[in-house]
Structures are given as C-alpha cells and as structure tokens.
XYZ file of C-alpha atoms in Angstrom:
762
model
C 0.035 0.020 -0.326
C 1.286 3.520 -0.889
C 0.696 4.838 2.729
C 2.658 2.064 4.088
C 5.305 2.655 1.938
C 5.565 6.692 3.079
C 5.372 5.859 6.231
C 8.561 3.470 6.074
C 10.471 6.081 3.905
C 9.933 8.797 6.558
C 10.511 6.818 9.452
C 13.869 5.352 7.941
C 14.660 8.864 7.480
C 15.571 9.336 11.128
C 15.912 5.466 12.150
C 19.202 5.574 11.795
C 20.310 8.030 14.658
C 18.875 9.937 17.411
C 20.107 13.345 15.653
C 21.483 14.714 12.785
C 24.401 17.013 12.150
C 26.478 18.348 14.906
C 24.061 17.073 17.383
C 24.642 13.904 16.772
C 27.936 13.856 17.226
C 27.528 15.186 20.901
C 28.255 18.617 20.091
C 25.730 21.552 20.319
C 25.500 23.492 17.007
C 26.356 27.481 16.608
C 24.013 29.662 17.695
C 22.892 31.915 14.872
C 21.157 35.243 15.241
C 18.048 36.669 13.274
C 18.897 37.614 9.872
C 18.308 41.344 8.617
C 15.598 40.150 6.386
C 13.961 38.384 9.398
C 14.502 41.675 11.452
C 13.081 43.846 8.932
C 9.898 41.836 8.291
C 9.422 42.198 12.235
C 9.815 45.666 12.027
C 7.168 46.135 9.660
C 4.571 43.517 11.253
C 5.368 45.987 14.523
C 5.009 49.565 12.508
C 2.106 48.659 10.297
C 0.308 45.775 12.459
C -3.459 45.534 11.646
C -3.503 48.553 9.156
C -1.466 46.846 6.549
C -1.588 43.019 7.751
C -5.279 42.772 7.881
C -6.116 41.812 11.465
C -4.582 38.369 11.042
C -5.085 37.936 7.151
C -8.766 38.254 7.884
C -9.261 39.098 4.435
C -9.205 35.661 3.433
C -12.768 36.091 4.339
C -13.084 38.277 0.929
C -12.689 35.011 -1.469
C -13.971 32.208 0.934
C -17.154 34.191 1.274
C -17.274 35.167 -2.568
C -16.644 31.369 -3.159
C -19.731 30.297 -0.822
C -21.914 32.694 -2.507
C -21.062 31.311 -6.025
C -21.607 28.043 -5.061
C -24.988 28.138 -3.361
C -26.482 26.096 -6.110
C -24.435 22.786 -5.308
C -26.539 20.744 -3.132
C -23.393 17.967 -2.206
C -21.722 18.989 0.503
C -18.150 17.343 -0.966
C -18.616 18.770 -4.526
C -19.296 22.192 -3.026
C -16.382 21.853 -0.912
C -14.130 21.243 -4.072
C -15.672 23.955 -5.511
C -14.920 26.439 -2.867
C -11.105 24.983 -2.526
C -10.803 25.599 -6.185
C -12.195 29.046 -6.124
C -10.046 30.441 -2.957
C -6.874 28.934 -4.235
C -7.342 30.433 -7.417
C -8.332 33.698 -6.443
C -6.297 34.512 -3.237
C -3.428 36.928 -3.561
C -0.043 35.783 -4.930
C 3.193 37.343 -4.032
C 6.570 37.023 -2.627
C 8.096 39.591 -0.325
C 11.479 40.992 -0.524
C 12.398 39.215 2.986
C 10.895 35.776 1.855
C 13.359 32.618 0.663
C 10.618 30.312 0.846
C 7.050 30.885 -0.981
C 4.349 31.035 1.871
C 1.183 32.747 1.517
C 0.061 36.024 -0.662
C 0.911 38.853 2.015
C -1.229 41.873 0.610
C -3.252 44.849 2.012
C -6.906 45.067 1.715
C -8.930 47.860 2.769
C -11.491 47.751 5.780
C -14.152 48.243 3.265
C -13.110 45.385 1.100
C -12.966 43.341 4.428
C -16.532 44.460 5.520
C -17.878 44.030 2.076
C -17.308 40.432 1.944
C -19.985 39.640 4.363
C -22.569 41.315 2.166
C -25.136 38.774 0.483
C -23.808 35.595 3.002
C -26.898 34.562 4.755
C -25.269 33.725 8.261
C -21.954 32.022 8.036
C -22.088 28.878 5.955
C -21.698 25.787 7.507
C -18.474 24.042 6.819
C -15.780 21.302 8.218
C -12.427 20.755 7.002
C -11.210 19.648 10.552
C -12.901 18.837 13.925
C -10.499 20.621 15.551
C -6.947 21.291 16.504
C -4.896 18.632 14.353
C -1.642 18.336 12.358
C -1.768 17.330 8.601
C 0.436 14.154 7.344
C 3.262 16.371 5.884
C 5.693 13.138 5.799
C 3.285 11.496 3.470
C 3.474 14.554 1.226
C 7.481 15.128 1.344
C 7.798 11.224 0.967
C 5.445 10.711 -2.332
C 4.079 14.027 -3.328
C 0.580 14.887 -4.157
C 0.759 12.614 -7.447
C 1.330 9.817 -5.085
C -2.059 10.494 -3.015
C -3.561 11.511 -5.946
C -2.761 7.632 -7.267
C -4.412 6.769 -4.431
C -7.450 8.156 -4.809
C -7.551 6.756 -8.094
C -6.917 3.280 -7.174
C -9.959 3.975 -4.361
C -12.271 5.194 -7.500
C -11.322 2.107 -9.311
C -11.976 -0.315 -6.469
C -15.602 1.542 -6.242
C -16.252 1.208 -10.283
C -15.464 -2.722 -9.581
C -17.554 -3.087 -6.424
C -20.803 -1.501 -7.825
C -23.406 0.437 -5.766
C -23.336 0.140 -1.520
C -25.708 -0.251 0.626
C -28.378 2.618 1.149
C -27.058 5.513 3.756
C -28.664 8.744 4.879
C -30.650 8.356 1.289
C -27.422 8.196 -0.377
C -26.022 5.129 -1.689
C -22.128 4.484 0.420
C -20.467 3.904 -3.104
C -21.468 7.247 -4.333
C -20.739 8.986 -1.130
C -17.389 7.704 -1.400
C -17.377 8.716 -5.212
C -18.153 12.024 -4.305
C -15.428 11.756 -1.608
C -12.915 10.942 -3.878
C -13.788 13.379 -6.662
C -13.704 16.180 -4.396
C -10.640 14.906 -2.940
C -8.956 15.001 -6.010
C -10.166 18.321 -7.147
C -8.635 19.784 -4.009
C -5.425 18.554 -4.373
C -5.121 19.934 -7.903
C -6.496 23.205 -6.578
C -3.685 22.726 -4.131
C -1.331 22.082 -7.292
C -2.483 25.306 -9.002
C -2.265 27.422 -6.094
C 1.510 26.302 -6.126
C 1.888 26.747 -9.502
C 0.852 30.452 -9.202
C 3.663 30.681 -6.726
C 6.182 29.412 -9.219
C 5.035 31.414 -12.008
C 5.152 34.717 -9.321
C 8.541 33.706 -8.500
C 9.826 33.167 -12.370
C 8.563 36.943 -13.280
C 10.306 38.125 -10.025
C 13.338 36.471 -11.016
C 13.571 37.654 -14.580
C 13.418 41.324 -13.420
C 15.399 41.451 -10.130
C 18.990 43.380 -10.775
C 20.689 41.788 -7.749
C 22.262 38.136 -8.739
C 21.751 37.090 -5.105
C 18.118 37.694 -5.040
C 17.540 36.609 -8.561
C 19.438 33.245 -7.208
C 17.061 32.918 -4.383
C 14.017 33.388 -6.408
C 14.947 31.132 -8.866
C 15.579 28.577 -6.227
C 11.572 28.863 -5.269
C 10.777 29.257 -9.008
C 12.431 25.720 -9.360
C 11.569 23.816 -5.996
C 7.924 24.737 -6.813
C 8.709 23.162 -10.146
C 8.547 19.819 -8.276
C 6.859 19.829 -4.857
C 4.397 19.529 -3.737
C 3.858 17.337 -6.625
C 6.397 15.272 -6.433
C 8.635 13.899 -3.716
C 10.671 16.326 -1.902
C 14.695 15.729 -3.085
C 16.165 18.023 -0.240
C 16.102 20.418 2.424
C 14.934 23.202 0.578
C 12.397 20.821 -1.064
C 10.882 19.399 2.098
C 10.595 22.951 3.808
C 9.182 24.466 0.806
C 6.573 21.735 0.180
C 5.503 21.894 3.679
C 5.101 25.487 3.779
C 3.180 25.938 0.290
C 0.560 22.953 1.593
C 0.250 24.345 5.252
C -0.547 27.779 4.174
C -2.590 26.742 1.253
C -4.961 24.707 4.270
C -4.998 27.669 6.206
C -6.457 29.544 3.410
C -9.375 27.127 2.749
C -9.954 26.528 6.504
C -9.101 29.697 7.849
C -9.990 29.524 11.429
C -9.484 26.017 11.913
C -6.742 26.007 13.715
C -3.979 23.411 12.924
C -0.443 22.767 13.534
C 2.939 22.250 11.245
C 3.652 19.533 13.728
C 7.069 17.878 14.129
C 9.057 20.023 12.007
C 12.701 19.303 12.984
C 11.944 15.451 12.922
C 9.777 15.846 9.433
C 12.861 17.432 7.853
C 15.559 15.757 9.372
C 16.821 13.235 7.280
C 16.646 15.428 4.457
C 18.558 18.232 6.297
C 21.103 15.559 7.371
C 21.526 14.466 3.564
C 22.101 17.699 2.542
C 24.181 18.878 5.205
C 26.503 15.502 4.417
C 26.496 17.008 0.751
C 27.339 19.937 1.131
C 23.990 21.524 -0.608
C 23.230 23.094 2.874
C 24.739 24.380 5.508
C 23.798 24.729 9.153
C 23.516 28.600 9.094
C 21.619 28.468 5.776
C 18.984 25.810 7.515
C 18.829 27.945 10.490
C 17.953 31.153 8.472
C 15.012 29.505 6.439
C 13.296 28.645 9.258
C 12.951 32.350 10.713
C 10.886 34.134 8.042
C 8.262 31.564 7.841
C 7.484 31.697 11.570
C 7.273 35.523 11.286
C 4.665 35.007 8.435
C 2.541 32.380 10.295
C 2.121 34.828 13.166
C 1.249 37.692 10.747
C -1.527 35.471 9.447
C -3.222 33.737 12.785
C -1.493 35.485 15.525
C -1.047 32.339 18.395
C -2.961 29.811 16.642
C -0.332 27.479 14.907
C 2.222 25.542 16.549
C 5.407 23.858 16.285
C 6.645 20.503 17.904
C 10.229 20.166 18.669
C 12.284 17.030 19.769
C 10.593 14.144 21.393
C 10.441 10.350 20.548
C 11.089 8.231 17.337
C 8.785 5.467 16.768
C 10.947 2.962 18.437
C 10.572 4.955 21.952
C 14.504 6.178 21.415
C 15.072 10.269 22.030
C 15.012 12.413 19.136
C 16.592 15.716 18.849
C 18.904 17.342 15.705
C 20.620 20.427 15.039
C 16.944 21.772 14.030
C 15.680 21.693 17.080
C 18.365 24.382 18.567
C 17.969 26.471 15.725
C 14.061 26.525 16.275
C 14.744 27.143 19.972
C 17.371 29.743 19.548
C 15.493 32.294 16.952
C 12.438 31.824 19.377
C 14.394 34.477 21.843
C 14.748 37.228 19.061
C 11.388 36.559 16.965
C 9.431 37.120 20.317
C 6.477 36.092 18.585
C 3.178 34.933 20.515
C 2.875 32.392 17.908
C 3.496 29.750 16.313
C 3.166 27.942 19.849
C 6.677 26.360 20.076
C 6.238 23.131 22.241
C 9.394 21.054 23.604
C 8.872 17.062 24.060
C 11.212 15.609 26.326
C 12.519 11.979 26.252
C 15.159 10.560 28.185
C 18.198 10.365 26.786
C 17.967 13.782 25.570
C 21.138 15.644 26.553
C 20.789 17.846 29.496
C 22.193 20.839 27.823
C 19.210 20.625 25.252
C 16.483 21.187 27.954
C 18.751 24.119 28.907
C 18.960 25.547 25.529
C 15.000 25.242 25.715
C 14.980 27.578 28.643
C 16.612 30.521 27.154
C 13.777 32.042 25.728
C 11.792 31.857 29.194
C 14.973 33.291 30.910
C 14.776 35.764 28.379
C 10.877 36.686 29.358
C 9.776 35.002 26.589
C 6.724 32.312 27.382
C 7.650 30.061 24.903
C 8.572 27.063 24.589
C 5.843 24.922 26.567
C 6.938 21.468 27.595
C 5.665 18.040 27.672
C 6.962 14.843 28.812
C 6.769 11.759 26.175
C 6.984 9.133 28.913
C 3.494 10.232 30.206
C 1.965 11.693 27.499
C 2.629 8.647 25.522
C 1.221 6.571 28.071
C -2.201 8.496 28.511
C -2.527 8.353 24.526
C -2.216 4.918 24.585
C -5.224 4.393 27.070
C -7.104 5.962 24.817
C -6.847 3.966 22.279
C -3.824 4.913 20.066
C -1.220 2.576 19.154
C 2.231 3.526 20.924
C 4.047 3.949 17.722
C 1.794 6.258 16.487
C 1.169 7.861 20.160
C 5.086 8.637 19.783
C 4.322 10.422 17.049
C 2.389 13.218 18.831
C 2.075 16.714 18.204
C 0.493 19.182 20.687
C -1.921 21.603 18.379
C -2.046 25.559 19.077
C -2.836 25.170 22.806
C -1.977 21.701 24.979
C -4.469 19.257 22.875
C -2.036 16.214 21.968
C -2.655 14.178 18.823
C -0.535 11.833 16.437
C 0.305 13.748 13.319
C -1.092 13.315 10.098
C -3.249 10.288 11.752
C -6.178 11.603 13.599
C -9.374 13.960 13.485
C -10.206 14.318 17.269
C -12.988 16.338 18.416
C -11.220 18.655 20.389
C -10.963 22.158 22.290
C -14.745 22.248 22.908
C -17.414 22.783 25.464
C -14.960 23.759 28.649
C -17.112 22.416 30.998
C -16.600 23.911 34.410
C -16.008 21.206 37.142
C -17.038 23.905 39.791
C -20.368 24.433 38.204
C -22.259 20.817 39.645
C -21.455 21.717 43.039
C -22.754 25.488 42.711
C -25.819 23.512 41.387
C -25.899 21.256 44.656
C -25.289 24.162 47.093
C -28.055 26.265 45.129
C -30.516 23.415 45.914
C -30.764 21.907 42.112
C -30.138 25.472 40.693
C -27.531 27.803 39.114
C -26.999 30.343 41.579
C -25.612 32.178 38.647
C -27.102 31.664 34.738
C -24.445 30.602 32.786
C -26.057 30.227 28.922
C -23.442 27.336 27.913
C -24.289 25.252 30.791
C -27.299 24.040 28.949
C -24.692 22.340 26.314
C -23.666 19.721 29.226
C -27.019 20.034 31.103
C -30.369 18.569 30.527
C -31.551 20.315 33.315
C -32.078 16.844 35.663
C -30.476 16.782 38.888
C -30.299 13.566 40.578
C -32.178 12.966 43.830
C -29.103 12.392 46.115
C -28.084 15.975 45.138
C -31.047 17.693 46.655
C -30.911 16.047 49.874
C -29.375 17.269 53.246
C -25.793 16.010 54.013
C -24.755 14.714 57.457
C -21.347 14.091 56.491
C -18.471 15.134 53.472
C -18.406 11.371 51.931
C -22.282 11.898 51.304
C -21.749 15.205 49.389
C -18.638 14.141 47.758
C -20.723 10.886 46.395
C -23.828 13.242 45.359
C -21.068 15.488 43.553
C -19.675 12.195 41.572
C -23.189 11.285 40.644
C -24.581 14.387 39.403
C -20.999 14.861 37.405
C -21.298 11.235 36.168
C -25.101 12.433 34.896
C -23.651 15.530 32.916
C -20.756 13.457 31.450
C -23.308 11.279 30.174
C -25.115 14.254 28.580
C -21.915 15.403 27.028
C -21.504 12.290 25.107
C -24.735 12.114 23.832
C -24.589 15.969 22.438
C -20.972 15.051 21.239
C -22.487 12.595 19.229
C -25.132 14.767 17.892
C -22.245 17.208 16.614
C -20.652 14.472 15.033
C -23.365 13.471 12.921
C -24.187 16.998 11.848
C -23.516 17.410 7.996
C -22.400 20.874 7.026
C -23.373 22.471 3.661
C -19.650 22.765 2.561
C -17.294 19.891 3.358
C -13.376 20.487 2.510
C -11.748 17.524 1.595
C -8.379 19.177 1.023
C -7.530 18.303 4.819
C -9.010 14.763 4.343
C -6.800 13.855 1.622
C -3.752 14.763 3.759
C -4.718 12.612 6.933
C -4.118 9.410 7.156
C -7.212 6.482 6.512
C -9.434 9.071 4.741
C -8.644 7.896 1.352
C -7.969 4.289 1.768
C -11.682 4.535 3.358
C -13.304 6.865 1.291
C -14.554 8.733 3.884
C -14.097 12.681 4.686
C -12.378 13.403 7.895
C -15.615 14.646 9.245
C -17.093 11.482 8.739
C -14.793 9.457 11.095
C -12.464 8.751 7.755
C -9.363 9.343 9.915
C -7.287 6.459 11.804
C -8.124 7.926 14.752
C -11.394 10.013 15.684
C -11.327 10.501 19.518
C -13.953 12.830 21.271
C -11.852 14.847 23.892
C -14.551 17.560 25.836
C -12.324 20.134 27.528
C -12.460 20.760 31.545
C -11.774 23.676 33.380
C -11.986 24.284 37.279
C -10.668 21.197 38.370
C -8.534 22.863 41.429
C -11.294 25.410 41.916
C -13.521 22.102 42.625
C -11.017 20.688 44.523
C -10.406 23.485 46.900
C -13.837 24.242 47.487
C -14.668 20.688 48.433
C -11.791 20.575 50.646
C -12.977 23.881 52.118
C -16.326 22.130 52.780
C -15.023 19.240 54.456
C -12.733 21.063 56.700
C -15.089 24.343 57.518
C -18.641 22.432 57.839
C -17.748 18.640 58.702
C -14.420 18.990 60.805
C -14.464 22.795 62.299
C -18.265 23.366 62.416
C -17.258 26.942 61.723
C -20.586 27.507 59.454
C -23.526 25.248 58.321
C -23.632 23.714 54.548
C -26.389 26.042 54.228
C -24.908 28.954 55.699
C -21.566 28.522 53.329
C -24.088 28.101 50.236
C -26.075 31.436 51.054
C -22.532 32.922 51.374
C -21.645 31.952 47.914
C -25.072 33.528 46.504
C -24.566 36.465 48.200
C -20.680 36.718 46.948
C -19.536 36.949 50.466
C -20.839 40.098 51.275
C -20.820 41.055 55.223
C -18.926 37.553 55.373
C -15.656 38.666 54.962
C -14.106 36.894 58.035
C -15.726 33.664 56.333
C -13.962 34.229 53.076
C -10.942 34.815 54.708
C -10.898 31.675 56.608
C -11.580 29.615 53.708
C -8.810 31.377 51.996
C -6.397 31.178 54.499
C -7.352 27.901 57.104
C -8.419 25.482 54.547
C -6.272 23.213 52.340
C -5.338 24.591 49.152
C -4.159 22.603 46.081
C -0.126 23.201 44.704
C 0.973 23.115 48.746
C 1.434 19.193 48.730
C -1.456 19.341 50.996
C -3.136 15.753 50.309
C -6.521 16.824 51.470
C -6.976 19.122 48.432
C -4.517 17.010 46.169
C -6.582 13.943 46.747
C -9.855 15.228 45.908
C -8.537 16.969 42.709
C -7.440 12.998 41.441
C -10.727 11.435 42.974
C -12.502 14.272 40.631
C -10.166 13.093 37.506
C -10.983 9.770 38.387
C -14.923 10.389 38.065
C -14.394 12.309 34.795
C -12.305 9.271 33.477
C -14.930 6.875 34.675
C -17.716 8.930 32.911
C -15.782 9.148 29.784
C -13.004 6.606 28.762
C -15.054 3.567 29.219
C -17.427 4.757 26.158
C -17.050 4.846 22.245
C -18.331 7.725 20.081
C -20.271 7.727 16.952
C -17.083 6.331 14.988
C -16.123 3.516 17.581
C -13.398 5.656 18.966
C -12.894 6.841 22.791
C -14.275 9.371 24.701
C -11.640 11.133 27.035
C -10.849 14.285 29.016
C -8.508 17.358 28.220
C -7.895 19.733 31.056
C -7.115 23.641 29.854
C -8.956 27.103 29.664
C -7.539 29.364 27.413
C -9.686 32.624 27.590
C -12.868 30.813 28.501
C -11.835 31.432 32.016
C -12.079 35.195 31.735
C -15.869 34.332 31.032
C -16.397 31.985 33.154
C -15.155 34.296 36.229
C -19.141 35.782 35.670
C -20.985 32.622 34.692
C -19.807 30.660 37.911
C -21.082 32.125 41.407
C -18.550 32.846 44.516
C -16.915 29.199 45.299
C -16.438 27.655 48.670
C -12.655 28.322 48.378
C -13.225 31.902 49.111
C -12.809 32.606 45.215
C -15.649 35.810 44.650
C -18.181 36.026 41.344
C -15.733 38.066 39.253
C -12.897 36.462 39.861
C -11.351 33.493 37.554
C -11.875 29.657 38.526
C -8.908 27.930 37.709
C -8.027 26.587 33.854
C -5.155 25.038 34.357
C -3.575 22.420 37.145
C -0.991 25.216 38.295
C -1.620 27.790 40.764
C -3.742 30.024 38.977
C -4.902 32.346 41.897
C -2.054 32.549 43.672
C -2.774 29.653 46.441
C 0.191 27.793 45.801
C 2.417 29.117 48.521
C 5.102 26.790 49.436
C 7.335 27.235 46.646
C 7.686 25.737 42.708
C 8.621 22.140 44.140
C 5.338 21.923 46.208
C 3.280 23.116 43.408
C 4.854 20.647 40.638
C 4.337 17.629 43.616
C 1.229 18.365 43.852
C 0.516 18.330 40.090
C 2.409 15.229 39.731
C 0.494 13.594 42.480
C -2.453 13.431 40.203
C -2.766 10.600 37.430
C -1.932 12.582 33.996
C -2.769 9.750 32.248
C -5.994 10.153 32.584
C -5.774 13.110 30.630
C -5.712 11.708 27.011
C -6.793 14.931 25.268
C -3.281 16.666 27.057
C -3.446 19.304 30.391
C -2.070 22.607 31.301
C 0.176 23.711 34.299
C 1.287 26.957 34.496
C 3.852 28.269 36.432
C 5.271 31.825 36.891
C 8.924 32.101 38.531
C 10.879 35.102 39.563
C 13.567 36.131 36.992
C 16.265 35.571 39.508
C 15.634 31.715 39.586
C 17.207 31.366 35.970
C 19.573 34.257 36.640
C 22.895 32.315 35.705
C 23.751 29.113 33.633
C 23.788 27.434 36.994
C 20.354 28.559 37.823
C 18.890 27.207 34.552
C 20.522 23.858 35.168
C 18.835 23.889 38.426
C 15.689 24.548 36.712
C 16.403 21.718 34.205
C 16.988 19.293 37.003
C 13.676 20.606 38.756
C 11.649 19.567 35.272
C 13.423 16.301 34.611
C 12.605 15.334 38.541
C 8.791 16.555 37.395
C 8.757 14.202 34.431
C 10.020 11.474 36.129
C 7.409 11.711 39.230
C 4.722 11.683 36.461
C 4.278 15.026 35.414
C 3.034 15.234 31.806
C 3.129 19.303 30.791
C 4.595 22.423 32.059
C 4.695 26.242 31.127
C 6.752 28.613 32.816
C 6.404 32.297 32.667
C 9.777 34.123 33.812
C 8.142 37.798 34.271
C 7.434 39.871 37.472
C 4.369 40.976 39.209
C 5.805 44.629 39.041
C 6.176 44.181 35.155
C 2.679 42.731 34.901
C 1.000 45.718 36.746
C 3.190 48.256 34.969
C 1.967 46.287 31.565
C -1.816 46.601 33.036
C -1.311 50.224 33.336
C 0.936 50.876 30.573
C -0.150 48.652 27.482
C 1.704 50.723 24.731
C 5.124 49.708 26.408
C 4.209 46.136 26.762
C 3.106 45.028 23.275
C 5.212 42.335 22.801
C 4.585 41.110 26.558
C 3.532 37.220 26.160
C 2.117 35.195 28.801
C 1.013 31.537 28.967
C -2.597 31.133 29.228
C -3.683 27.528 29.540
C -1.398 26.570 26.562
C -1.266 29.465 24.565
C 1.065 32.474 24.497
C -1.071 35.317 24.414
C 0.020 39.001 24.194
C -1.075 39.906 27.997
C -2.042 43.474 26.993
C -4.764 42.024 25.188
C -6.293 39.671 27.492
C -9.592 40.782 29.602
C -8.754 42.604 32.849
C -10.289 39.238 34.914
C -7.703 37.180 33.366
C -5.060 39.594 33.656
C -5.853 40.010 37.114
C -5.485 36.029 37.881
C -2.563 35.669 36.149
C -1.303 38.998 38.458
C -2.239 36.653 41.455
C -0.308 33.530 40.282
C 2.413 32.775 42.749
C 5.777 34.102 42.199
C 8.256 31.298 43.249
C 11.580 32.488 44.155
C 14.858 30.896 44.544
C-alpha cells in the first residue's frame, strides 16, 4: 500500500540515529542570530500591524465568502467543498515579499471596506468543516510521495468502487456514491493545491526575470525551481521539503481559515533531508537555521498564536530524538519574540540536559515559549485512549495543549469547556444555578439526581452526590458530542481529508470518521477550584463546624457580602491544591477519576474513545462571571482555575511543592492533554548554573509523572506596569492554558488572575 511505503520511508530517514548534524556528534550546534530580513519583517509587523496585515489576514474571508455565494446551487456538501477550495486557491493573492526566501502566502493589504463588504450577501455563515479541531496534517507523506502519490491512491480507490458497484443506502445516498463524491472532491482539492503552488512558481519566476541583484535573483529562481517539483513530486532535499511543507500548510490555512492546525514536528519531518544535504554540502547549518525564521513570522502575521510547532521527542521505536533544527528553532524564539506559532518541546529520556537548558533560554529572556511535554506520560495517556504506541510517539501539541498523532487523527477537541465547579454550585443551590451560565445547557439537560438535592450529614455523602451528578452530566456530554459528530455541514472541505491517514483508504472524509483516529475529547476547566471548594467544605462544615452547609451556600450566593471573615477563613485556613496538601490534592485526583470513569469506557459515533482534556484558555475570563462565588473563597468575578497550576496564587509553598502536587495527580487520565502554568522570579534563571538547576527540577517533575508544564518568567511588577501602560508592553507574552498570548490583549479578569499567580523565588 502506498501509505505504508510513505510511512516507512519517512521513519527510515530518522531511524539510523537519534539526531543529525553537529548535535549527533554530541556537540551543540552554533547559535545563529536573526537575519536582517527577519528583523526587517518584524519591524514591518510592529509598525503597520493590523492596518497593513488586515487583522491576522482576515481578508481571506473576502475570497471564502465569495466562494460560498458562488456555490450556493451545489447540493452535495463534498462537491461544494471542492468548488470552494478551487475558487479560494485560484483567487487569493500571490506575492513573495523581499524578505522571503521560501514562498508561503500572498501578504497583500486589503482595505477595511473590502473586508467588511465580503460579508454582504452571506446569509449567516455557511456551515463548513475541514477538520473537527486542532490537528496536524500528514506532511511526512507529502514529502515522501508527493501530491501525485496521493492522487494515485485516490484513483485506485475510484477504481475499486467501479468494480464493487453500489453499496448499502446510507441516509438516502448510496455508500458507493458518497465515496465517489469524496474521491472526486479530494482529487479536485489536491489539484487546486497544485494550481496554487504553480501560481507561486510563476510569480517567483517573474520576479527573478526582473531582479537586478544576482543574490536575490538566485533566491527567487530557487523558489521557482523547487515549486516546479513540489508539492507534486517527492521532496529531493532540505529546501524542497521546507518549501513543500510551507506551501501546503498555508494553502490549507487559506481554505480552512479559522480552524487551527499545526505544522507539527518540523525538526523530525525535515531531519533526513537536512542530514543528507548537510553531508553533501548542499546546505550549511547557518543556511538551514536562517531559512526557518521568516516563515514563522509569516505564520504569526496570518494567525497570531493559533499555529504551532512541536520539536524534539521520541522516535517510533521509543528512542530519543533531537537534531540541529531543534536548536535552531529554539534559538530563534528568543529573537523573534512572537506570540505564535506556539513552540512545544517534547522531553524524552536520553536527550542531553544541555538541550533542555537551551530550551529554557527563551524563557530566561522573558518569553513564554516553549512549553514542555513529557513523552513518557503523554504517550501512556494516549495509549489508554486507544492510540497505538508507535503512533502516540508521533504526537504533536496543536496550538494549545491538545495532543494528537501527526497526520493520523481528526479528534473532536478544544470544545465545550465544562467548568467542574459548576455542578457543586448547582448542588449548593438546591438544584438550581446561582448564576446563570448560558453555556451550561450544552452539558446539562436540567436533570439533577435526587441524591444531590437532599441534606448531607457528612462530607462523603456530599462527595458522592457530586460524583453522581457529574456522572449524569458526562452522559449528556457524550450524547451531545455524538449529535455534533452526526451533523453534516453544507460545505465539506476535503483538502485536509486528503492529507490525513485513513480517509483516502476508507473513501470517507475526515468529518465523517475517515481518519485513523477519531477520539472525542471534551475540555474541562475548574478542576482545582472544585477540589479546593470541596476541601474547604470538608474542613469548614464537617470538621471545624465554623459554618453550616446552608450558610456557606448562602454566602456563595451573596458573593460573601458581609462575610469577609468567612472568606478569609476559607482562603487561608483551608487546604489548597498546589502546596503538597493531600486533603486538596486527593480530591482533585478523585474528581479526575470520576471524569475518567464517565468518559473513557465509552465509544463515540465512530467507535473511538471519549476522554478528557484539561485547560481553560480565555474561556476562564468568561467563566469568572458565569460561576457564582465558590466555597474556596473565590468571589464572583474572579477567574476559576483553568489549569493544574496555581492559577490564583494559592500555591504558597514554592515551585517544588506546586510540581509535586501536580505530579500527585494521574496525568495518564488526560489523554487529550492538560495544562500546568507556573510563574517564577527572573532571579531563578539568573545564571547558567540556575538554568541547570531549573532543568533538573523539570526532569524530576517528569520522572514523578508530570505530563506538561509552562513557565512564565515575568515579575508581578512588570505585569502591573503592563496593565497600567499597555503601549510599552505590546510584545509581552504570557502563557494562558497552553496559549502564548499577548498580556495586554487579555480581559481584565484574566489579567488579574495571571498577576495573582504565585511568583516562585529561588
């Protein structure tokens, strides 16, 4: 099978050694600073911002909405998707900036009138689906066999259909007919991709013909020559491979604008091509490092923070992987100071400690990049959710902390954002919300078990009632997730399906379960808020008798008005997660197990497992006001926890205690990913020796069972000043539930939550 051959070819490129170039010999590669062209593009980005770059290339909607209007008469969602793809990729601008040495997309300014006018004549926003959520395409296959290899698979599938004849009736459409429509749409979409690439080839050739500078003429000629081969043909070397990845990635971004996806394991995918060209002298380490810089800026201009790159990690056999490119990507992060693409570093035993120390340098410089994952735990968590281990070892973190195998999955991810403190509010409210949350109806059918409405004589009966009610809510989540999966969009974009393992083999689009993996991962926030609240109830009500449960419920309803003494007691005298206090940490683990029991034993519409993921992103800003005051002392209007870190500054016993509390939970119960945020004083990373100690702390955390952590090295004083004087801190990035976001663009409640995080000193 062609797919099998492509995978073997890609794996073989990295299978004969853990690393490439200088890193393979045990020496760290030289550090290369930003090129002048990268600095120039960064300057333009900063000076012109949204005026020139049209608010993250929102001008794509001009072409998308025109395509939707022009295809309204096409009934079949798949056929319409192909037509939409063709229109978009034949009309979006084609340009190559003077700073670019690799073609990406046409960055052309559009007026506000043009952008606003794009919405005229569009009745609502046409439903469309390219992917369910945050995933990464199978760029390894594109590099190995080219688009022509995938088209050959599609032709073979069509031939099999012709031999088999019509299949069983499915929803009024014969199965064979539906597959035929898919193959036709996928083929047309891939050809549209090739046309898009050829438009850039022609533009590069045109510019080269009129370029007086020999050096620049050579760069443009190289782009044109490469695009004469890729992405249609297999990549022949490092430049081909990078160019093929970038033209495919940004084309998909144009078509599926607004649906985040990831470049994925860039260093791993390019490894074999880089090592071969380095050995033959076709590329130098400096050239490779510099080629990787400008595409990251172009990504940041297009989508802000919603792209991601995953580096280092493991090979399919479980051995450690890293190479020169890993270092180059890390080194550029400090100078670029970009909100995105998100950079994710995968730690695997056997990697040199110096590599982890190098990964900490951007953080030492005040960046919120990279975030860190631990392969040992992440792979085990994914295996529990039904992924083959060799595929789990190929995971990427897509935009936020969602983890999924590259090119093999179309998971339902990053949706719902169910607040685990909300069920407790309903119980304390006698079966009713104390504060209305319009989104609560998405995971609640209004039914509250009788056990949650009775009086509670002891803490255990309350805890059991919470678990029973949570179990019911999880059953509603499963039902409604399957209902969403069964929805058929009016426009189904199959370009992504053609680039995902499983879809072409089955003849089924990604949004109908065609990918190899199709897990459903609802997202949960407020785990720590719920655990701290239950721990406070146990102590204040059932152990110390400071207040009755009814009185505590009323205090929460009234936002502690006139009861500041009680709030201070709950804040300061009751157990809090993040301090190695088993009273709170144990409840958090118990809640995790309850969520796991309500999801992972079940299968979704496609026969794949349910499972949780834990992070909050900006939604916790909204949840500040849709969650009443809670028994942990949090007031209405303050954010609940969105992560497993000490989001609200209650982890008072230091970084080690926070990491130990976090590792005491079972991270393998979070197969969709989880988020741990920690803020440290800049003094912790003041010297090289300090950086080494921090690397040791991270390794110890990983060995203790930690899956993920993100470190912010920004002082409270800096954050307060940024809040008061935002113009002076436009490039100040902070980690929020997996995202690297500009602090000054966050809501006030979320800014205050970040400021309140404990700042751990040395």
